[in-house]
Amino acid sequence: SANAESRYKSMTDKGEQALNEVNAHERECALRYQRIEERLAEGSAKFKHLEHLIYGVYALIAAAALPQFFMG
């Protein structure tokens, strides 16, 4: 019957629309997660740099303290 075919077409259209929306959502999320990963990598590099700076400060403190240690 024409009514059943119309309902089937309507359901099929709605299903395709929902699938398209899900696919678009997945693409958006993939881009977001990619950007999050990039930002985490950038942050990791910055922390490595800070870690090296801190080690340098430790070395300076130790170097400044050594003469006093040996001189009394």
Coordinates of N, CA and C in Angstrom, one line a residue:
S1 N 0.8 -1.2 0.0 CA 0.0 0.0 0.0 C 0.9 1.2 0.0
A2 N 0.3 2.3 -0.5 CA 1.0 3.6 -0.6 C 1.4 4.1 0.8
N3 N 0.5 4.0 1.7 CA 0.7 4.5 3.1 C 1.9 3.8 3.7
A4 N 2.0 2.5 3.6 CA 3.1 1.7 4.2 C 4.4 2.1 3.5
E5 N 4.4 2.3 2.2 CA 5.6 2.7 1.4 C 6.0 4.1 1.9
S6 N 5.1 5.0 2.1 CA 5.4 6.3 2.6 C 6.0 6.3 3.9
R7 N 5.5 5.5 4.8 CA 6.0 5.4 6.2 C 7.4 4.8 6.1
Y8 N 7.6 3.7 5.2 CA 8.9 3.1 5.1 C 10.0 4.1 4.6
K9 N 9.6 4.9 3.6 CA 10.5 5.9 3.0 C 10.8 7.0 4.1
S10 N 9.8 7.4 4.9 CA 10.0 8.3 6.0 C 11.0 7.8 7.0
M11 N 10.8 6.5 7.4 CA 11.7 5.9 8.3 C 13.1 5.8 7.8
T12 N 13.2 5.4 6.5 CA 14.5 5.3 5.9 C 15.2 6.6 5.8
D13 N 14.5 7.7 5.5 CA 15.1 9.0 5.4 C 15.5 9.4 6.8
K14 N 14.7 9.1 7.8 CA 15.1 9.5 9.2 C 16.3 8.7 9.6
G15 N 16.4 7.4 9.2 CA 17.6 6.6 9.6 C 18.8 7.1 8.9
E16 N 18.7 7.5 7.6 CA 19.9 8.0 6.9 C 20.3 9.3 7.5
Q17 N 19.3 10.2 7.9 CA 19.7 11.4 8.5 C 20.4 11.2 9.8
A18 N 19.9 10.3 10.6 CA 20.5 10.0 11.9 C 21.9 9.5 11.7
L19 N 22.1 8.6 10.7 CA 23.4 8.0 10.4 C 24.4 9.1 9.9
N20 N 23.9 10.0 9.1 CA 24.7 11.2 8.7 C 25.1 12.0 9.9
E21 N 24.2 12.3 10.8 CA 24.5 13.1 12.0 C 25.5 12.4 12.9
V22 N 25.4 11.1 13.0 CA 26.4 10.3 13.8 C 27.7 10.4 13.1
N23 N 27.8 10.2 11.8 CA 29.1 10.3 11.1 C 29.7 11.6 11.3
A24 N 28.9 12.7 11.2 CA 29.4 14.1 11.3 C 29.9 14.3 12.7
H25 N 29.2 13.7 13.7 CA 29.6 13.8 15.1 C 31.0 13.1 15.3
E26 N 31.1 11.9 14.7 CA 32.4 11.2 14.9 C 33.5 11.9 14.2
R27 N 33.3 12.6 13.1 CA 34.4 13.4 12.5 C 34.8 14.6 13.4
E28 N 33.8 15.2 14.0 CA 34.0 16.3 14.9 C 34.8 15.9 16.1
C29 N 34.4 14.7 16.6 CA 35.1 14.2 17.8 C 36.6 13.8 17.5
A30 N 36.8 13.2 16.3 CA 38.1 12.8 15.9 C 39.0 14.1 15.8
L31 N 38.5 15.2 15.2 CA 39.3 16.4 15.2 C 39.6 17.0 16.6
R32 N 38.6 16.9 17.4 CA 38.8 17.4 18.8 C 39.8 16.6 19.5
Y33 N 39.7 15.3 19.4 CA 40.7 14.4 20.1 C 42.1 14.6 19.5
Q34 N 42.2 14.8 18.2 CA 43.5 15.1 17.6 C 44.1 16.3 18.1
R35 N 43.3 17.4 18.3 CA 43.8 18.6 18.8 C 44.2 18.5 20.3
I36 N 43.4 17.7 21.1 CA 43.8 17.4 22.5 C 45.1 16.7 22.5
E37 N 45.3 15.7 21.7 CA 46.6 15.0 21.7 C 47.7 16.0 21.3
E38 N 47.5 16.9 20.4 CA 48.5 17.9 20.0 C 48.9 18.8 21.2
R39 N 47.8 19.2 21.9 CA 48.1 20.1 23.0 C 48.8 19.4 24.1
L40 N 48.5 18.1 24.3 CA 49.2 17.3 25.4 C 50.6 17.2 25.0
A41 N 50.9 17.0 23.7 CA 52.3 16.8 23.3 C 53.1 18.1 23.5
E42 N 52.4 19.2 23.2 CA 53.0 20.6 23.4 C 53.3 20.8 24.9
G43 N 52.3 20.5 25.7 CA 52.5 20.6 27.1 C 53.6 19.7 27.7
S44 N 53.7 18.5 27.1 CA 54.8 17.6 27.6 C 56.2 18.2 27.2
A45 N 56.3 18.8 26.0 CA 57.6 19.4 25.6 C 57.9 20.6 26.5
K46 N 56.9 21.4 26.9 CA 57.1 22.5 27.8 C 57.6 22.0 29.2
F47 N 57.0 21.0 29.7 CA 57.4 20.4 31.0 C 58.8 19.9 30.9
K48 N 59.2 19.2 29.8 CA 60.6 18.8 29.7 C 61.5 19.9 29.7
H49 N 61.2 21.0 29.1 CA 62.1 22.2 29.1 C 62.2 22.7 30.5
L50 N 61.0 22.8 31.2 CA 61.1 23.3 32.6 C 61.9 22.4 33.5
E51 N 61.8 21.1 33.3 CA 62.5 20.1 34.0 C 64.0 20.4 33.9
H52 N 64.5 20.6 32.6 CA 65.9 20.9 32.4 C 66.3 22.2 33.0
L53 N 65.5 23.2 33.0 CA 65.8 24.4 33.7 C 66.0 24.2 35.2
I54 N 65.1 23.4 35.8 CA 65.2 23.2 37.2 C 66.5 22.4 37.5
Y55 N 66.9 21.5 36.7 CA 68.2 20.8 36.9 C 69.3 21.8 36.8
G56 N 69.2 22.7 35.9 CA 70.3 23.8 35.8 C 70.3 24.6 37.1
V57 N 69.2 24.9 37.6 CA 69.1 25.7 38.9 C 69.8 24.9 40.0
Y58 N 69.4 23.6 40.1 CA 70.1 22.8 41.1 C 71.6 22.8 41.0
A59 N 72.1 22.7 39.8 CA 73.5 22.7 39.5 C 74.1 24.0 40.0
L60 N 73.5 25.1 39.7 CA 74.0 26.4 40.1 C 74.0 26.5 41.6
I61 N 73.0 26.1 42.3 CA 72.9 26.1 43.8 C 74.0 25.3 44.3
A62 N 74.2 24.1 43.8 CA 75.3 23.2 44.3 C 76.7 23.8 44.0
A63 N 76.8 24.4 42.9 CA 78.1 25.1 42.5 C 78.4 26.3 43.5
A64 N 77.3 27.0 43.8 CA 77.5 28.2 44.7 C 77.8 27.7 46.1
A65 N 77.3 26.6 46.5 CA 77.5 26.1 47.9 C 78.8 25.4 48.1
L66 N 79.4 24.8 47.0 CA 80.6 24.1 47.2 C 81.8 24.9 47.8
P67 N 82.0 26.1 47.3 CA 83.2 26.9 47.9 C 83.0 27.1 49.4
Q68 N 81.8 27.4 49.9 CA 81.6 27.6 51.3 C 81.8 26.3 52.1
F69 N 81.4 25.1 51.5 CA 81.6 23.8 52.1 C 83.1 23.5 52.3
F70 N 83.9 23.8 51.3 CA 85.3 23.5 51.4 C 86.1 24.6 52.2
M71 N 85.6 25.8 52.2 CA 86.3 26.9 52.9 C 86.0 26.9 54.4
G72 N 84.9 26.3 54.7 CA 84.5 26.3 56.1 C 83.5 27.3 56.4

